[in-house]
C-alpha positions as a Markdown table, in Angstrom:
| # | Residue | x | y | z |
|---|---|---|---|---|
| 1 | Unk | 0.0 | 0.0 | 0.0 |
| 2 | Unk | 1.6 | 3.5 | -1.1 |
| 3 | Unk | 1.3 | 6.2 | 1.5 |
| 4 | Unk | -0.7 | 9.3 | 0.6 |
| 5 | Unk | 3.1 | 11.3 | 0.8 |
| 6 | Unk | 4.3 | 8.7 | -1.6 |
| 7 | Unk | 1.3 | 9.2 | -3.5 |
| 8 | Unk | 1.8 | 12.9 | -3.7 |
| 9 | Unk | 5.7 | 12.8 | -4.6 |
| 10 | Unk | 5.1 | 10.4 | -7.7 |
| 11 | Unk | 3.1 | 11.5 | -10.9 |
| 12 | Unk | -0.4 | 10.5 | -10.0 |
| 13 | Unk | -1.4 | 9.3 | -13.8 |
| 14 | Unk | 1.7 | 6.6 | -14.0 |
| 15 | Unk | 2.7 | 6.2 | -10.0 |
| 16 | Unk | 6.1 | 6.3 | -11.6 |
| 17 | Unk | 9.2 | 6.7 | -8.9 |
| 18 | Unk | 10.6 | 10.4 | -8.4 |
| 19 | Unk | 13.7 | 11.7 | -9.4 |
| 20 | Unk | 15.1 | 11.8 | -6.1 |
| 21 | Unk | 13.6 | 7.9 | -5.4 |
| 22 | Unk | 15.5 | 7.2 | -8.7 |
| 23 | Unk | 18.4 | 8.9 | -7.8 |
| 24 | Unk | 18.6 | 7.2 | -4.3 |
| 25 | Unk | 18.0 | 3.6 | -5.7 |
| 26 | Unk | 20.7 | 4.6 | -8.3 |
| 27 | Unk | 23.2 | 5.3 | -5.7 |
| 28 | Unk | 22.1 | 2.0 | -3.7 |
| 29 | Unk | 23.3 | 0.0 | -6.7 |
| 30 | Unk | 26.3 | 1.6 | -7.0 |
| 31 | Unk | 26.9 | 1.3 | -3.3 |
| 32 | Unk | 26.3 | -2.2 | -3.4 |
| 33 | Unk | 28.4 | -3.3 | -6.5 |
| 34 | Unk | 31.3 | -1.5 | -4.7 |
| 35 | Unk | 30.9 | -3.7 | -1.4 |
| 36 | Unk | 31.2 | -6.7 | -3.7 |
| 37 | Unk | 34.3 | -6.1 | -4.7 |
| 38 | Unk | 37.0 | -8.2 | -2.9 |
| 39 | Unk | 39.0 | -5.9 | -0.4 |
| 40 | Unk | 40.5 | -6.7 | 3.3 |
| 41 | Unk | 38.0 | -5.3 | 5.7 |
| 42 | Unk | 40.1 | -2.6 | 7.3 |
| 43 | Unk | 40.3 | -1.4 | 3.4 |
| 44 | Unk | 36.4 | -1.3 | 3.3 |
| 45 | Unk | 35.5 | 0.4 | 6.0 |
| 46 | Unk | 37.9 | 3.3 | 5.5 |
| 47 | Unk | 36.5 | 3.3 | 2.3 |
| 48 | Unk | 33.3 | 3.8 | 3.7 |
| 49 | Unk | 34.2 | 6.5 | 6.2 |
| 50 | Unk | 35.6 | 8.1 | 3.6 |
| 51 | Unk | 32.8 | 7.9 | 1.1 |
| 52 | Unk | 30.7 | 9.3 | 4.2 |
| 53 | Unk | 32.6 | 12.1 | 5.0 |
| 54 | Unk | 33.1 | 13.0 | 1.2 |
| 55 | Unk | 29.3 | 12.4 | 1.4 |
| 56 | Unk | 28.8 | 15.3 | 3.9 |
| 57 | Unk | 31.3 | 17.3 | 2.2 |
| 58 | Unk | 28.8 | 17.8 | -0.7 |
| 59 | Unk | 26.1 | 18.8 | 1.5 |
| 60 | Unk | 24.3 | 22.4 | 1.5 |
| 61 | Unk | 25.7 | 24.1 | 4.6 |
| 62 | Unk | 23.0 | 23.6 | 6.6 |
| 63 | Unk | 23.0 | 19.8 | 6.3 |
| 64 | Unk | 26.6 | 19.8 | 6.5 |
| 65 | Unk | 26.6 | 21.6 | 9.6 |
| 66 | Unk | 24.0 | 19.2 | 11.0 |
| 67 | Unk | 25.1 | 16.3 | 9.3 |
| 68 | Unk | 28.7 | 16.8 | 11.1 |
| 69 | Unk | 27.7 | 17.2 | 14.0 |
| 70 | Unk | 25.8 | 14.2 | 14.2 |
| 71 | Unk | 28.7 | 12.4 | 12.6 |
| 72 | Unk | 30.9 | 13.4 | 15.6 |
| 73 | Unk | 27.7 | 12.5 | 18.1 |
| 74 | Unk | 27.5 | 9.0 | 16.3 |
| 75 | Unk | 30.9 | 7.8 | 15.9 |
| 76 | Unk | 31.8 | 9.0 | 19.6 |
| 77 | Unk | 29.0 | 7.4 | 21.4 |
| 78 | Unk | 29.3 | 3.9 | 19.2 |
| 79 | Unk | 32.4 | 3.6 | 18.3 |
| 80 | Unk | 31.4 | 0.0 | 17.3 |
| 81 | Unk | 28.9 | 1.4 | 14.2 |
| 82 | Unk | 31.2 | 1.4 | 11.3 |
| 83 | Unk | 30.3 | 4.2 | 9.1 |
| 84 | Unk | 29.0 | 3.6 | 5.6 |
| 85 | Unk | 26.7 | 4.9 | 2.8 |
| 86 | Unk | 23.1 | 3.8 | 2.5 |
| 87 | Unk | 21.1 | 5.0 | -0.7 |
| 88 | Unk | 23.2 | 8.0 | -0.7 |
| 89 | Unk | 23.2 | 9.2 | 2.9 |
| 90 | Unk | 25.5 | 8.7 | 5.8 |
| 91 | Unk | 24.5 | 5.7 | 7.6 |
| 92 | Unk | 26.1 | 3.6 | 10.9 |
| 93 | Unk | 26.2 | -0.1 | 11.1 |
| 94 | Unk | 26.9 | -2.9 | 12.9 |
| 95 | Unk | 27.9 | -6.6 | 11.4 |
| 96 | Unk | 27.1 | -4.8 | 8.3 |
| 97 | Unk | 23.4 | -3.5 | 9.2 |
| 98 | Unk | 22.0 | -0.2 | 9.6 |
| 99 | Unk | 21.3 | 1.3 | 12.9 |
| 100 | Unk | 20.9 | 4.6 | 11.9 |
| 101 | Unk | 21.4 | 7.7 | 9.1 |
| 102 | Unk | 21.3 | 11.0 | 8.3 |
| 103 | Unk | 19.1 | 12.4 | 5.7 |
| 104 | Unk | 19.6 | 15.8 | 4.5 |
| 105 | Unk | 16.9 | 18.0 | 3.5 |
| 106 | Unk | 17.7 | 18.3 | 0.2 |
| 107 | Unk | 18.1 | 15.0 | -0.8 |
| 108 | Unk | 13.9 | 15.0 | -1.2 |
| 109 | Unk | 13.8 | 18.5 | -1.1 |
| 110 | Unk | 12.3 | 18.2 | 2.1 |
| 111 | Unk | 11.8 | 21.1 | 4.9 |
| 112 | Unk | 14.4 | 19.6 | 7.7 |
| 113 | Unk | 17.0 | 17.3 | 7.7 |
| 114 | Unk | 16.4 | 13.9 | 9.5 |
| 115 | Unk | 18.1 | 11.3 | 11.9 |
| 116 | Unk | 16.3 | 7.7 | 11.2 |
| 117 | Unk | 16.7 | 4.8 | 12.9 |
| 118 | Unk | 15.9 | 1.3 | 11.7 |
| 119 | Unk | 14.4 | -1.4 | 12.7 |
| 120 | Unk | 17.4 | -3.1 | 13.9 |
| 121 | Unk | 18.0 | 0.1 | 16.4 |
| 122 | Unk | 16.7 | -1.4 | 20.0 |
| 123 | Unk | 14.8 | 1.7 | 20.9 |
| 124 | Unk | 11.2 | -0.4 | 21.1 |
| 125 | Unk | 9.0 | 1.1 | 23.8 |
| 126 | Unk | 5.5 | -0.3 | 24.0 |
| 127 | Unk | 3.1 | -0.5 | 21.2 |
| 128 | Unk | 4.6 | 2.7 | 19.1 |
| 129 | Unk | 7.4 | 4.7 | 19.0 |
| 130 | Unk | 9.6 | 7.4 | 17.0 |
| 131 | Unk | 11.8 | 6.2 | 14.6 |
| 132 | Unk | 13.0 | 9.5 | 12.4 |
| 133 | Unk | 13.8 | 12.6 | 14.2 |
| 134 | Unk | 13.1 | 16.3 | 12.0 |
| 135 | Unk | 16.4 | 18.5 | 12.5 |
| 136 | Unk | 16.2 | 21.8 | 12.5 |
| 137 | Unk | 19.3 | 22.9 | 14.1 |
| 138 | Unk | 21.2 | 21.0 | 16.9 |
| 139 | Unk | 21.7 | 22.7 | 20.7 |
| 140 | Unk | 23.8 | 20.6 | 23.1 |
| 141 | Unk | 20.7 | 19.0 | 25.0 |
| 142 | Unk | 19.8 | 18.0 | 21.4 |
| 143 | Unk | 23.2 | 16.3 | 20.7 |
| 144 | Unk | 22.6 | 14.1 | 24.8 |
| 145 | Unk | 19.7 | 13.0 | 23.4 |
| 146 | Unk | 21.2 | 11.9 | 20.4 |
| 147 | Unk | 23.6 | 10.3 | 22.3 |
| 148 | Unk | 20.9 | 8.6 | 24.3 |
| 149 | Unk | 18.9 | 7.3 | 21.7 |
| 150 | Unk | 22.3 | 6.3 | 20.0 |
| 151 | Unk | 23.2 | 4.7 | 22.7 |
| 152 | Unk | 19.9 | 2.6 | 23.3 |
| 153 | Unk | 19.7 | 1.7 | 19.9 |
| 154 | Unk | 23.0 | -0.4 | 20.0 |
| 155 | Unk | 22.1 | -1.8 | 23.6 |
């Protein structure tokens, strides 16, 4: 079942994918070929903290300010999530899954720039709970909670 925001983002005559859904499957591929080719593992993952930081690099300022920042909350607070690229955005993993990413704003042309979590993250509470966080800007308090919810969703 599509989601009515789904709905809205694709042309409503041939439900065809976006440009930026295209785009991001695009870069998935490419992602993925690359992880297939036969490298020691200590050369892949600084290939893919490198790709991540060249990643942020390209980033509007904004999301590059945000996007750094929670790169630094990240990395310090799980050291054990090895940085990587997942459809085109920074991502952390562990044993080769995705905990959690970074989405910029731009990348759907959306208002705010997000931190998601998937469903491997640990951060189950009861029937529902919040699994992308809207980032507007990033105070200290907001960077502990990261660090929190970072923290619970590798526990």
């Amino acid at each position: 079942m599509t989601s009515t925001r789904q709905t809205a983002d694709r042309d409503s005559d041939t439900q065809e994918w976006t440009a930026q859904e295209r785009a991001a499957m695009k870069e998935r591929a490419k992602e993925v070929k690359a992880s297939s080719r036969r490298t020691s593992r200590a050369e892949k993952e600084a290939q893919d903290r490198a790709a991540v930081l060249e990643k942020i690099g390209e980033m509007g300022e904004s999301d590059r300010e945000l996007a750094e920042r929670v790169h630094a909350v990240v990395t310090s607070t799980a050291p054990e999530l090895a940085p990587k690229l997942w459809y085109g955005m920074p991502a952390y993993a562990r044993n080769g899954k995705v905990v959690c990413f970074f989405q910029s704003a731009q990348k759907f042309n959306s208002r705010y720039a997000m931190l998601g979590f998937s469903d491997t993250a640990a951060l189950d509470e009861g029937n529902m709970w919040p699994t992308y966080f809207a980032l507007a800007r990033l105070t200290p308090a907001d960077e502990t909670r990261i660090a929190e919810l970072v923290s619970k969703a590798v526990s």
